Amino acid sequence: MGLTGVVVGSVLGLTTKLGSNVLQKVPYMRHPWEHVLFVGVGAVAGNYFQKKYHQDLKEVEELRLYLERRADKAE
């Protein structure tokens, strides 16, 4: 459940920093530690949002089951 979110987040973090350097018209690898920082933050964010997505799916399924049982009792 974690690899896809980490990879996507890492790529987004890296492209964010590279894009920032392009807009500033400075060399792509101007401050290499910032690239590592952005990749790390992106990986953490990607992992968090992937876990949150699966947690939300589980909660929605529980609510659907609850509402179905409640509708059956009302009839």
mmCIF file of C-alpha atoms in Angstrom:
data_model
loop_
_atom_site.group_PDB
_atom_site.id
_atom_site.type_symbol
_atom_site.label_atom_id
_atom_site.label_comp_id
_atom_site.label_asym_id
_atom_site.label_seq_id
_atom_site.Cartn_x
_atom_site.Cartn_y
_atom_site.Cartn_z
ATOM 1 C CA MET A 1 0.000 0.000 0.000
ATOM 2 C CA GLY A 2 2.974 2.351 0.261
ATOM 3 C CA LEU A 3 5.214 2.159 -2.795
ATOM 4 C CA THR A 4 2.965 3.947 -5.279
ATOM 5 C CA GLY A 5 2.295 6.894 -2.989
ATOM 6 C CA VAL A 6 5.969 7.236 -2.106
ATOM 7 C CA VAL A 7 7.099 7.124 -5.742
ATOM 8 C CA VAL A 8 4.463 9.569 -6.978
ATOM 9 C CA GLY A 9 5.124 11.940 -4.079
ATOM 10 C CA SER A 10 8.883 11.772 -4.649
ATOM 11 C CA VAL A 11 8.514 12.548 -8.340
ATOM 12 C CA LEU A 12 6.190 15.462 -7.590
ATOM 13 C CA GLY A 13 8.603 16.827 -4.992
ATOM 14 C CA LEU A 14 11.554 16.610 -7.377
ATOM 15 C CA THR A 15 9.702 18.187 -10.282
ATOM 16 C CA THR A 16 8.504 20.981 -7.990
ATOM 17 C CA LYS A 17 12.073 21.911 -7.104
ATOM 18 C CA LEU A 18 13.324 21.539 -10.680
ATOM 19 C CA GLY A 19 10.451 23.682 -11.938
ATOM 20 C CA SER A 20 11.212 26.302 -9.321
ATOM 21 C CA ASN A 21 14.826 26.476 -10.475
ATOM 22 C CA VAL A 22 13.748 26.737 -14.115
ATOM 23 C CA LEU A 23 11.434 29.651 -13.322
ATOM 24 C CA GLN A 24 14.224 31.407 -11.443
ATOM 25 C CA LYS A 25 16.615 30.796 -14.388
ATOM 26 C CA VAL A 26 19.273 29.229 -12.175
ATOM 27 C CA PRO A 27 21.077 25.886 -12.691
ATOM 28 C CA TYR A 28 18.823 22.860 -12.170
ATOM 29 C CA MET A 29 20.887 21.427 -9.306
ATOM 30 C CA ARG A 30 21.690 24.750 -7.606
ATOM 31 C CA HIS A 31 21.134 23.529 -4.027
ATOM 32 C CA PRO A 32 21.177 19.708 -4.102
ATOM 33 C CA TRP A 33 20.045 19.338 -0.483
ATOM 34 C CA GLU A 34 16.796 21.099 -1.351
ATOM 35 C CA HIS A 35 16.113 18.422 -3.952
ATOM 36 C CA VAL A 36 16.560 15.738 -1.307
ATOM 37 C CA LEU A 37 14.317 17.691 1.067
ATOM 38 C CA PHE A 38 11.554 18.095 -1.523
ATOM 39 C CA VAL A 39 11.762 14.407 -2.502
ATOM 40 C CA GLY A 40 11.465 13.428 1.171
ATOM 41 C CA VAL A 41 8.537 15.748 1.836
ATOM 42 C CA GLY A 42 6.844 14.537 -1.345
ATOM 43 C CA ALA A 43 7.321 10.912 -0.327
ATOM 44 C CA VAL A 44 5.822 11.533 3.120
ATOM 45 C CA ALA A 45 2.891 13.446 1.633
ATOM 46 C CA GLY A 46 2.273 10.772 -1.006
ATOM 47 C CA ASN A 47 2.299 8.032 1.609
ATOM 48 C CA TYR A 48 -0.054 10.012 3.881
ATOM 49 C CA PHE A 49 -2.580 10.733 1.139
ATOM 50 C CA GLN A 50 -2.557 7.138 -0.062
ATOM 51 C CA LYS A 51 -3.254 5.854 3.463
ATOM 52 C CA LYS A 52 -5.945 8.511 3.926
ATOM 53 C CA TYR A 53 -7.585 7.496 0.636
ATOM 54 C CA HIS A 54 -7.811 3.836 1.664
ATOM 55 C CA GLN A 55 -9.063 4.797 5.130
ATOM 56 C CA ASP A 56 -11.784 6.964 3.574
ATOM 57 C CA LEU A 57 -12.855 4.104 1.283
ATOM 58 C CA LYS A 58 -13.175 1.834 4.307
ATOM 59 C CA GLU A 59 -15.251 4.418 6.196
ATOM 60 C CA VAL A 60 -17.561 4.970 3.223
ATOM 61 C CA GLU A 61 -18.151 1.229 2.948
ATOM 62 C CA GLU A 62 -18.976 1.052 6.663
ATOM 63 C CA LEU A 63 -21.437 3.941 6.304
ATOM 64 C CA ARG A 64 -23.111 2.275 3.327
ATOM 65 C CA LEU A 65 -23.565 -0.942 5.279
ATOM 66 C CA TYR A 66 -24.962 1.009 8.242
ATOM 67 C CA LEU A 67 -27.438 2.895 6.056
ATOM 68 C CA GLU A 68 -28.558 -0.312 4.335
ATOM 69 C CA ARG A 69 -29.225 -1.967 7.695
ATOM 70 C CA ARG A 70 -31.067 1.114 8.914
ATOM 71 C CA ALA A 71 -33.265 1.202 5.787
ATOM 72 C CA ASP A 72 -34.123 -2.475 6.250
ATOM 73 C CA LYS A 73 -35.263 -1.863 9.842
ATOM 74 C CA ALA A 74 -37.455 1.085 8.796
ATOM 75 C CA GLU A 75 -39.431 -1.026 6.334
#
